[in-house]
């Protein structure tokens, strides 16, 4: 359709003189690649960098009629108000403990599961177990929350019935603040541990069989081979995933918490991101909410950089 | 892989423990899934009392009848199909060409573009500035607010770029260019037909994401006729606003046997979970290989 233009642009490729490969030559020859990248470029510019421009309202008193630029500056007022508010300590505590709890429980499970899958010799069973454990990954957050609520609902939920059948007491999981974090973390493990094994299994499939053969000849048991061959193979992957997890320590997702939150468990379920949602979009405190969100993302970015630095000092694995 | 080597007693014990461990993990994941299917076709009284705990008891399809009679579920379904189709088309149209351009070593500025995209992985504007932007663009309460602000994910661009770099022979591009083929024709006629695996992976990743997302609909849509399925589900499953009153008329015998509205609502919940999840779960076993492939391509170099 643009044959004439294309022919002109394609022309220089007919005589690719090696010395003449200047930058402008390359740009002119590949002008279409800039059209290829344009949609993504404008998408990121508008929808990712655009909001970054809007962050300035964290330091202003945003008045919708005056717009982002026209609103008056107030400096760090919103931040100060947030740090001095009575809920600040609680929000920070909940965010940190939910993250660390998730990390402590959710991080090792896929590793152990992958090591176990790797030792299963029965191909059919292995495939079946993998297919089933991957499946919950595709369940939506809303359905997941619905399942949790239905299974744990007092007097009718199946988990309650099962606990009673084993002679255990059944607490009010849904409304008792003491149970919220456990409910959140364990359901997360149920949903994502299987999927999380994929990346580790890939690393394990790269182990040189010669190592195992040599170890067998030296009389190493299976357990020893797992400990001294398989686990060291996974370390670089673990390190990378660990750094990425550290970066989102304060980035506990609101999507699931928002669905499981209720007025009764609020004291342990309210985290920074759900607070940002509530104060910003429900209560329309735009500037204040932006300030809280900014505080959160700055800490996240800092944590990511710091953990990457620490790991880079101590081993050769790092993100950059 | 190494057969013929005799297992010692300790190795056998280890293997047995390992099988038990994997089997337990398998059961723990499988049980809730089976339970939901069983509960969706069982008598809600038996479900609520705990008498039904594995296989269906007192089989009834009332839950599904109610779900299919519920117009808001159907509207939600239609909306979700529309948003998923349009959204995924946009996702692919943005992701694949950009990833291809970034995979080309002779593309001047690739590091600039890559850097610019990568920054968004670590830092973003946040909820409210994004909301204000979407509002300013006049997208509130339209389909565009759902599909455009999530038009591309940097992670998926990296995965596709890695695929293009690793799986398309460089000589192909050089030969095509010597023959005077333009980049546009090269991409459409040669690269894309060779890239069906990555197109499938991307369509699946984005498609499932679009199908399952609820948050952008929650904040950007205020007209319930435009709600996607997940928001309707939220009302039924989480906010418990079930419409035991809505839906078709039930015949007298069933009405007597399930006189409690709460029971019907519970039955509907299980049925609606199945109805909403079936499209994703149904395609999943057949396409599992592609999903896994996608994760693997991404893990080669993150």
XYZ file of C-alpha atoms in Angstrom:
622
model
C 0.000 0.000 0.000
C 2.946 2.304 0.532
C 5.101 0.646 -2.058
C 6.448 3.866 -3.509
C 7.566 5.170 -0.116
C 8.842 1.820 0.948
C 10.879 1.435 -2.186
C 12.601 4.706 -1.443
C 13.237 3.778 2.161
C 14.385 0.324 1.227
C 16.770 1.662 -1.396
C 19.835 2.154 0.793
C 19.756 -1.504 1.804
C 20.581 -2.430 -1.768
C 24.066 -1.061 -1.365
C 25.009 -1.599 2.267
C 28.411 0.032 2.100
C 30.042 -0.910 5.404
C 31.689 2.398 6.038
C 28.535 4.403 5.401
C 26.560 2.813 8.238
C 26.072 6.109 10.020
C 23.350 6.518 12.579
C 21.217 8.616 10.255
C 21.520 5.976 7.610
C 20.299 3.327 10.038
C 17.428 5.503 11.221
C 16.331 6.274 7.696
C 16.512 2.671 6.644
C 14.465 1.478 9.628
C 11.974 4.329 9.819
C 9.130 1.826 9.995
C 10.408 0.477 13.287
C 9.543 3.840 14.822
C 5.986 3.363 13.662
C 6.052 -0.070 15.281
C 7.126 1.340 18.607
C 4.938 4.453 18.447
C 1.775 2.966 20.023
C 3.720 1.580 22.970
C 5.726 4.794 23.280
C 2.605 6.960 23.438
C 0.881 4.492 25.731
C 3.708 4.624 28.272
C 4.135 8.353 27.831
C 0.472 9.147 28.425
C -0.665 6.455 30.842
C 2.499 5.868 32.855
C 4.411 9.153 32.658
C 1.256 11.267 32.507
C 0.213 10.240 36.024
C 3.764 10.902 37.203
C 3.232 14.521 36.194
C 0.034 14.436 38.223
C 1.963 13.410 41.339
C 2.560 17.111 41.997
C -0.925 17.342 43.474
C 0.545 15.521 46.495
C 2.224 18.859 47.276
C -0.807 20.943 46.370
C -4.386 21.367 47.410
C -6.010 19.942 44.338
C -9.120 21.804 43.317
C -10.809 20.119 40.343
C -11.977 23.382 38.768
C -8.450 24.836 38.843
C -6.808 21.741 37.439
C -3.468 20.196 38.341
C -1.291 23.201 37.462
C -3.649 25.851 38.838
C -4.074 24.425 42.323
C -2.148 26.128 45.143
C 1.051 24.610 46.576
C 0.991 23.441 50.171
C 4.380 21.739 50.445
C 4.532 18.697 52.679
C 1.269 19.349 54.537
C -0.430 16.171 53.351
C 2.548 14.017 54.258
C 2.754 15.562 57.703
C -0.948 15.023 58.216
C -0.565 11.386 57.208
C 2.437 10.737 59.454
C 0.691 12.312 62.423
C -2.631 10.599 61.916
C -3.647 7.939 64.429
C -4.020 5.276 61.698
C -0.521 5.741 60.235
C 1.174 3.266 62.572
C -1.520 0.684 62.077
C -1.495 0.971 58.265
C 2.264 0.637 58.099
C 2.237 -2.288 60.518
C -0.471 -4.144 58.578
C 1.208 -3.543 55.237
C 4.580 -4.735 56.487
C 3.329 -7.740 58.396
C 1.124 -8.967 55.556
C 4.063 -8.658 53.138
C 6.551 -10.341 55.417
C 4.067 -13.064 56.319
C 3.403 -13.662 52.595
C 7.096 -13.717 51.886
C 7.927 -16.067 54.766
C 5.219 -18.559 53.836
C 4.709 -17.963 50.145
C 8.325 -17.782 49.038
C 9.596 -21.233 50.142
C 6.492 -23.238 49.153
C 6.978 -23.110 45.351
C 10.661 -23.975 45.789
C 9.938 -27.061 47.875
C 7.090 -28.028 45.551
C 9.307 -27.676 42.479
C 12.029 -29.806 44.081
C 9.375 -32.413 44.898
C 7.856 -32.358 41.387
C 11.337 -32.822 40.021
C 11.798 -36.053 41.949
C 8.517 -37.583 40.752
C 9.401 -40.244 38.202
C 5.860 -41.196 37.164
C 5.216 -39.005 34.133
C 1.431 -39.200 34.211
C 1.112 -38.382 37.881
C 3.619 -35.569 37.558
C 1.686 -34.020 34.703
C -1.632 -34.408 36.473
C -0.299 -32.861 39.685
C 1.189 -29.964 37.747
C -1.963 -29.322 35.725
C -4.106 -29.274 38.858
C -1.781 -27.127 40.956
C -1.372 -24.559 38.161
C -5.127 -24.207 37.670
C -5.979 -21.878 40.603
C -3.708 -19.258 39.046
C -6.445 -18.649 36.486
C -9.197 -18.063 39.014
C -10.074 -14.395 39.220
C -9.588 -12.373 42.383
C -13.337 -11.891 42.757
C -14.087 -15.600 42.480
C -11.220 -16.328 44.857
C -12.623 -13.906 47.414
C -16.080 -15.402 46.872
C -14.695 -18.874 47.508
C -12.949 -17.759 50.685
C -16.062 -16.075 51.981
C -18.287 -19.040 51.159
C -15.927 -21.681 52.534
C -15.306 -19.816 55.761
C -18.760 -18.465 56.428
C -19.862 -19.354 59.933
C -22.137 -22.401 60.307
C -22.396 -23.190 56.577
C -18.826 -23.057 55.236
C -17.150 -26.341 54.387
C -13.932 -25.413 56.192
C -15.932 -24.835 59.360
C -17.619 -28.229 58.950
C -14.306 -29.961 58.348
C -12.700 -28.323 61.386
C -15.637 -29.427 63.504
C -15.416 -32.950 62.095
C -11.833 -33.086 63.341
C -12.976 -31.833 66.702
C -11.423 -28.398 66.340
C -13.023 -25.115 67.219
C -14.004 -22.871 64.362
C -13.149 -19.210 64.810
C -14.889 -16.467 62.864
C -12.251 -16.313 60.160
C -13.989 -13.614 58.183
C -14.625 -11.140 60.965
C -11.901 -11.875 63.519
C -9.006 -9.452 62.874
C -6.609 -12.017 64.320
C -7.309 -14.395 61.447
C -7.312 -12.012 58.522
C -3.607 -12.193 57.696
C -3.467 -15.975 57.907
C -6.547 -16.262 55.712
C -5.037 -13.870 53.201
C -1.615 -15.525 53.075
C -2.760 -19.152 53.017
C -5.340 -18.554 50.296
C -2.609 -16.840 48.312
C -0.345 -19.840 48.705
C -3.178 -22.119 47.591
C -3.732 -20.013 44.504
C -0.205 -19.279 43.356
C 2.254 -21.852 44.734
C 1.719 -24.267 41.839
C 2.197 -21.620 39.187
C 5.267 -20.367 41.028
C 7.007 -23.716 40.504
C 7.262 -23.239 36.724
C 10.227 -20.924 36.876
C 12.091 -23.192 39.319
C 11.302 -26.318 37.315
C 12.800 -24.637 34.270
C 15.993 -23.969 36.205
C 16.035 -27.585 37.413
C 15.638 -28.925 33.895
C 18.880 -27.148 33.056
C 20.918 -29.201 35.529
C 23.658 -31.135 33.790
C 22.738 -34.854 34.100
C 26.435 -35.579 34.358
C 26.467 -34.007 37.822
C 23.812 -36.444 39.015
C 25.570 -39.391 37.411
C 28.852 -38.471 39.073
C 27.099 -38.024 42.403
C 25.382 -41.408 42.079
C 28.696 -43.106 41.366
C 30.113 -41.417 44.453
C 27.278 -42.971 46.427
C 25.201 -39.831 47.039
C 21.639 -40.482 48.154
C 18.687 -38.770 46.514
C 18.332 -36.389 49.397
C 21.994 -35.476 49.181
C 21.699 -34.864 45.466
C 18.715 -32.584 46.029
C 20.651 -30.702 48.684
C 23.960 -30.381 46.925
C 22.966 -30.210 43.259
C 19.349 -29.110 42.844
C 19.101 -26.487 45.553
C 22.322 -24.660 44.549
C 20.971 -24.603 40.977
C 17.917 -22.689 42.157
C 19.806 -20.066 44.142
C 20.195 -17.473 41.347
C 16.468 -17.681 40.534
C 15.592 -17.423 44.214
C 17.773 -14.339 44.623
C 16.184 -12.523 41.682
C 12.663 -13.337 42.830
C 13.571 -12.356 46.368
C 14.803 -8.918 45.285
C 11.636 -8.383 43.276
C 9.580 -9.378 46.309
C 11.479 -6.964 48.529
C 10.628 -4.202 46.104
C 6.951 -4.769 46.688
C 7.160 -5.085 50.447
C 4.873 -2.097 50.887
C 3.047 -2.833 47.673
C 0.550 -5.317 49.036
C -2.069 -5.499 46.325
C -5.386 -3.896 47.115
C -7.369 -6.046 44.715
C -7.812 -9.012 47.005
C -7.712 -7.204 50.345
C -10.388 -4.818 49.192
C -12.687 -7.768 48.512
C -12.051 -9.467 51.845
C -12.176 -6.323 53.938
C -15.158 -5.699 56.178
C -15.793 -3.263 59.011
C -15.082 -5.945 61.607
C -11.621 -6.994 60.432
C -10.511 -3.503 59.454
C -7.968 -3.183 62.268
C -5.802 -5.847 60.674
C -6.908 -5.694 57.041
C -6.443 -2.015 56.270
C -3.199 -1.505 54.345
C -1.705 1.543 52.652
C -3.026 0.677 49.197
C -6.604 0.107 50.335
C -6.373 3.313 52.339
C -5.223 5.161 49.214
C -8.213 3.797 47.343
C -10.662 4.710 50.088
C -9.386 8.192 50.815
C -8.788 9.018 47.165
C -11.607 7.566 45.153
C -14.306 6.994 47.754
C -13.790 10.116 49.864
C -12.347 12.235 47.019
C -9.396 13.545 49.048
C -7.315 13.572 45.885
C -4.216 15.365 47.130
C -3.993 13.572 50.444
C -4.424 10.167 48.823
C -1.782 10.949 46.197
C 0.636 11.904 48.958
C 0.051 8.597 50.737
C 0.470 6.706 47.471
C 3.676 8.581 46.694
C 5.071 7.796 50.121
C 4.325 4.138 49.380
C 5.958 4.010 45.970
C 9.060 5.907 47.078
C 9.621 3.420 49.896
C 9.062 0.555 47.450
C 11.590 1.857 44.964
C 14.077 2.483 47.783
C 13.630 -1.034 49.169
C 14.196 -2.502 45.721
C 17.412 -0.553 45.227
C 18.691 -1.306 48.740
C 18.018 -5.041 48.571
C 19.601 -5.197 45.134
C 22.690 -3.423 46.472
C 22.982 -5.711 49.468
C 22.685 -8.799 47.303
C 25.136 -7.471 44.759
C 27.718 -6.951 47.502
C 27.297 -10.462 48.843
C 26.879 -12.529 45.678
C 27.102 -12.136 41.957
C 23.343 -12.349 41.409
C 21.484 -9.103 41.107
C 18.878 -7.410 38.982
C 21.285 -4.844 37.609
C 16.774 -40.552 33.617
C 19.355 -42.897 35.082
C 17.673 -46.249 35.344
C 19.449 -49.445 36.227
C 20.962 -47.944 39.338
C 19.547 -49.770 42.322
C 17.758 -47.559 44.799
C 18.997 -47.834 48.345
C 16.518 -48.194 51.178
C 17.023 -44.557 52.150
C 16.326 -43.425 48.604
C 13.148 -45.484 48.542
C 11.976 -43.919 51.782
C 12.754 -40.508 50.369
C 10.834 -41.250 47.185
C 7.799 -42.467 49.104
C 7.796 -39.368 51.309
C 8.117 -37.257 48.202
C 5.152 -38.945 46.532
C 3.076 -38.473 49.646
C 4.032 -34.823 49.781
C 3.171 -34.168 46.127
C -0.053 -36.137 46.464
C -1.077 -34.057 49.482
C -0.374 -30.831 47.617
C -2.396 -32.182 44.716
C -5.350 -33.035 46.999
C -5.274 -29.690 48.791
C -5.535 -27.829 45.496
C -8.029 -30.212 43.926
C -10.469 -30.520 46.812
C -11.944 -26.988 46.775
C -12.372 -27.219 43.009
C -14.269 -30.511 43.207
C -16.274 -29.226 46.149
C -17.498 -26.196 44.230
C -18.601 -28.303 41.285
C -20.420 -30.704 43.592
C -21.986 -27.925 45.623
C -23.288 -26.191 42.516
C -25.538 -29.162 41.693
C -26.402 -30.333 45.199
C -29.344 -29.610 47.420
C -28.313 -26.397 49.223
C -29.648 -27.721 52.537
C -27.203 -30.609 52.436
C -24.410 -28.268 51.385
C -25.082 -25.838 54.212
C -25.312 -28.567 56.844
C -22.063 -30.143 55.723
C -23.699 -33.450 54.717
C -22.447 -32.861 51.170
C -18.697 -32.732 51.461
C -17.354 -34.362 48.328
C -19.763 -35.874 45.830
C -23.043 -34.204 44.846
C -26.053 -35.058 46.984
C -29.700 -34.403 46.149
C -28.883 -33.277 42.648
C -30.620 -30.123 41.471
C -29.870 -27.748 38.622
C -31.860 -24.917 40.184
C -28.690 -22.895 40.744
C -27.792 -22.932 37.069
C -31.398 -22.173 36.088
C -31.292 -19.122 38.320
C -27.947 -18.023 36.934
C -29.123 -18.354 33.360
C -32.338 -16.506 34.172
C -30.448 -13.607 35.703
C -30.178 -10.794 33.186
C -27.369 -8.921 34.945
C -25.144 -11.980 34.704
C -25.844 -12.218 30.986
C -25.183 -8.528 30.448
C -21.979 -8.886 32.420
C -20.977 -11.859 30.340
C -21.587 -9.953 27.123
C -19.651 -6.945 28.395
C -16.753 -9.093 29.509
C -16.560 -10.815 26.136
C -16.555 -7.414 24.431
C -13.954 -5.889 26.764
C -11.765 -8.981 26.563
C -11.902 -9.116 22.763
C -11.256 -5.403 22.211
C -8.763 -5.178 25.051
C -6.752 -8.165 23.900
C -6.715 -6.910 20.308
C -5.323 -3.576 21.530
C -2.823 -5.353 23.792
C -1.494 -7.389 20.876
C -1.413 -4.470 18.471
C 0.662 -2.460 20.932
C 2.868 -5.211 22.311
C 3.969 -7.234 19.292
C 5.231 -4.472 16.960
C 6.973 -2.709 19.846
C 8.586 -5.944 20.983
C 9.738 -6.693 17.456
C 11.268 -3.243 17.045
C 13.047 -3.627 20.385
C 14.399 -7.013 19.329
C 16.231 -5.497 16.351
C 19.888 -4.790 17.047
C 19.966 -2.211 14.238
C 17.106 -0.207 15.763
C 18.631 3.080 16.843
C 17.211 4.143 20.218
C 16.180 0.720 21.467
C 17.958 1.280 24.759
C 16.199 4.593 25.227
C 12.775 3.072 24.604
C 13.551 0.022 26.714
C 14.745 2.198 29.577
C 11.725 4.414 29.335
C 9.397 1.400 29.494
C 11.318 -0.330 32.281
C 11.105 2.631 34.637
C 7.365 2.043 34.844
C 8.021 -1.357 36.395
C 9.485 0.271 39.459
C 7.729 3.572 39.756
C 4.311 4.832 38.771
C 2.002 7.772 39.210
C -0.337 5.975 41.545
C -4.049 5.504 41.747
C -5.412 9.027 41.986
C -3.258 10.725 39.310
C -4.124 7.873 36.929
C -7.786 8.242 37.746
C -7.666 12.005 37.176
C -5.937 11.461 33.842
C -8.529 8.965 32.642
C -11.218 11.356 33.795
C -9.617 14.253 31.959
C -9.469 12.188 28.788
C -13.222 11.765 29.027
C -13.039 7.991 29.295
C -14.966 7.610 32.533
C -17.923 5.278 32.173
C -16.877 4.071 28.736
C -15.312 0.853 27.558
C -12.108 2.760 26.761
C -11.383 3.330 30.442
C -11.189 -0.452 30.798
C -9.112 -1.312 27.749
C -6.832 1.663 27.072
C -5.104 2.337 30.433
C -3.913 -1.282 30.440
C -2.965 -1.383 26.759
C 0.459 -2.930 27.329
C 2.465 -4.545 30.053
C 6.209 -4.106 30.110
C 6.624 -7.679 31.283
C 4.842 -9.045 28.214
C 6.822 -6.753 25.917
C 10.032 -8.185 27.379
C 8.775 -11.742 26.947
C 7.862 -11.133 23.293
C 11.136 -9.337 22.617
C 13.062 -12.272 24.046
C 11.108 -14.588 21.760
C 11.786 -12.490 18.653
C 15.467 -12.291 19.537
C 15.883 -15.974 20.171
C 13.565 -17.727 17.768
C 13.693 -15.767 14.529
C 16.927 -16.335 12.580
C 18.689 -13.073 11.879
C 19.592 -14.222 8.367
C 15.914 -14.215 7.472
C 15.658 -10.499 8.117
C 18.899 -9.802 6.255
C 17.858 -11.873 3.248
C 14.473 -10.181 3.122
C 16.093 -6.756 3.245
C 18.543 -7.579 0.508
C 15.556 -8.580 -1.600
C 14.180 -5.089 -0.979
C 11.482 -6.169 1.465
C 10.350 -3.333 3.737
C 10.207 -3.725 7.500
C 6.426 -3.567 7.389
C 6.166 -6.446 4.931
C 8.905 -8.333 6.702
C 6.981 -8.095 9.967
C 3.556 -8.968 8.575
C 4.496 -11.559 5.974
C 7.479 -13.294 7.560
C 7.917 -12.541 11.240
C 4.306 -12.841 12.412
C 3.601 -16.178 10.684
C 6.730 -17.565 12.330
C 5.672 -16.207 15.716
C 2.386 -18.002 16.277
C 3.571 -19.497 19.598
C 4.301 -16.077 21.091
C 1.094 -14.612 19.665
C -0.818 -17.421 21.354
C 1.019 -16.887 24.628
C 0.395 -13.141 24.585
C -3.266 -13.504 23.601
C -3.723 -15.931 26.486
C -1.881 -13.865 29.086
C -3.647 -10.666 28.173
C -6.966 -12.422 27.536
C -7.079 -14.096 30.933
C -5.992 -10.860 32.589
C -8.755 -8.917 30.876
C -11.349 -11.573 31.634
C -10.456 -11.643 35.328
C -9.904 -7.962 36.040
C -12.405 -6.072 38.124
C -10.644 -3.107 39.645
C -10.549 -0.737 36.683
C -14.229 -1.433 36.070
C -14.912 -0.726 39.733
C -13.288 2.692 39.658
C -14.100 3.845 36.118
C -17.603 2.539 35.410
C -20.662 3.779 37.203
C -23.400 2.511 34.932
C -24.307 -1.026 35.971
C -25.394 -1.912 32.428
C -21.720 -1.636 31.458
C -20.409 -3.783 34.305
C -18.227 -6.712 33.289
C -18.885 -10.136 34.707
C -16.371 -9.782 37.529
C -18.204 -6.777 38.966
C -21.511 -8.625 38.807
C -19.790 -11.510 40.549
C -18.505 -9.136 43.180
C -22.053 -8.081 43.946
C -23.219 -11.671 44.201
C -20.251 -13.326 45.904
C -18.674 -10.630 48.004
C -21.310 -8.027 48.688
C -23.871 -10.843 48.884
C -26.477 -8.816 47.086
C -27.997 -11.818 45.521
C -30.955 -11.527 43.874
C -32.726 -14.540 45.259
C -35.771 -12.541 44.304
C -34.782 -12.064 40.691
C -34.694 -14.698 38.039
C -37.295 -17.064 36.713
C -40.198 -18.526 38.603
C -39.520 -21.835 40.304
C -42.079 -24.587 40.384
C -43.945 -25.249 43.604
C -42.139 -28.430 44.642
C -38.700 -26.876 44.466
C -40.006 -23.760 46.116
C -41.165 -25.865 49.034
C -37.991 -27.876 49.242
C -35.851 -24.780 49.311
C -37.993 -22.293 51.072
C -35.145 -20.221 52.355
C -33.895 -17.400 50.201
C -30.482 -17.710 51.747
C -30.190 -21.284 50.532
C -31.067 -20.370 46.989
C -28.570 -17.541 47.154
C -25.879 -19.972 48.320
C -26.699 -22.376 45.525
C -26.515 -19.577 42.980
C -23.080 -18.615 44.288
C -21.565 -21.969 43.495
C -23.220 -22.105 40.104
C -22.087 -18.610 39.211
C -18.491 -19.399 40.169
C -18.578 -22.291 37.721
C -20.242 -20.317 34.955
C -17.755 -17.445 35.278
C -14.653 -19.592 35.485
C -15.523 -22.256 32.922
C -14.261 -20.401 29.837
C -10.826 -19.893 31.374
C -10.537 -23.303 33.015
C -11.896 -25.052 29.917
C -9.235 -23.709 27.595
C -6.481 -24.026 30.153
C -5.561 -27.758 29.985
C -5.246 -27.558 26.202
C -3.158 -24.427 26.245
C -1.197 -25.115 29.430
C 1.908 -25.744 27.354
C 1.688 -22.233 25.890
C 1.189 -20.610 29.273
C 4.196 -22.431 30.633
C 6.187 -21.510 27.548
C 5.348 -17.860 28.167
C 6.658 -17.965 31.709
C 9.786 -19.763 30.514
C 10.578 -17.322 27.723
C 10.246 -14.535 30.254
C 12.510 -16.207 32.760
C 15.412 -16.616 30.343
C 16.322 -12.985 30.804
C 14.073 -10.888 32.970
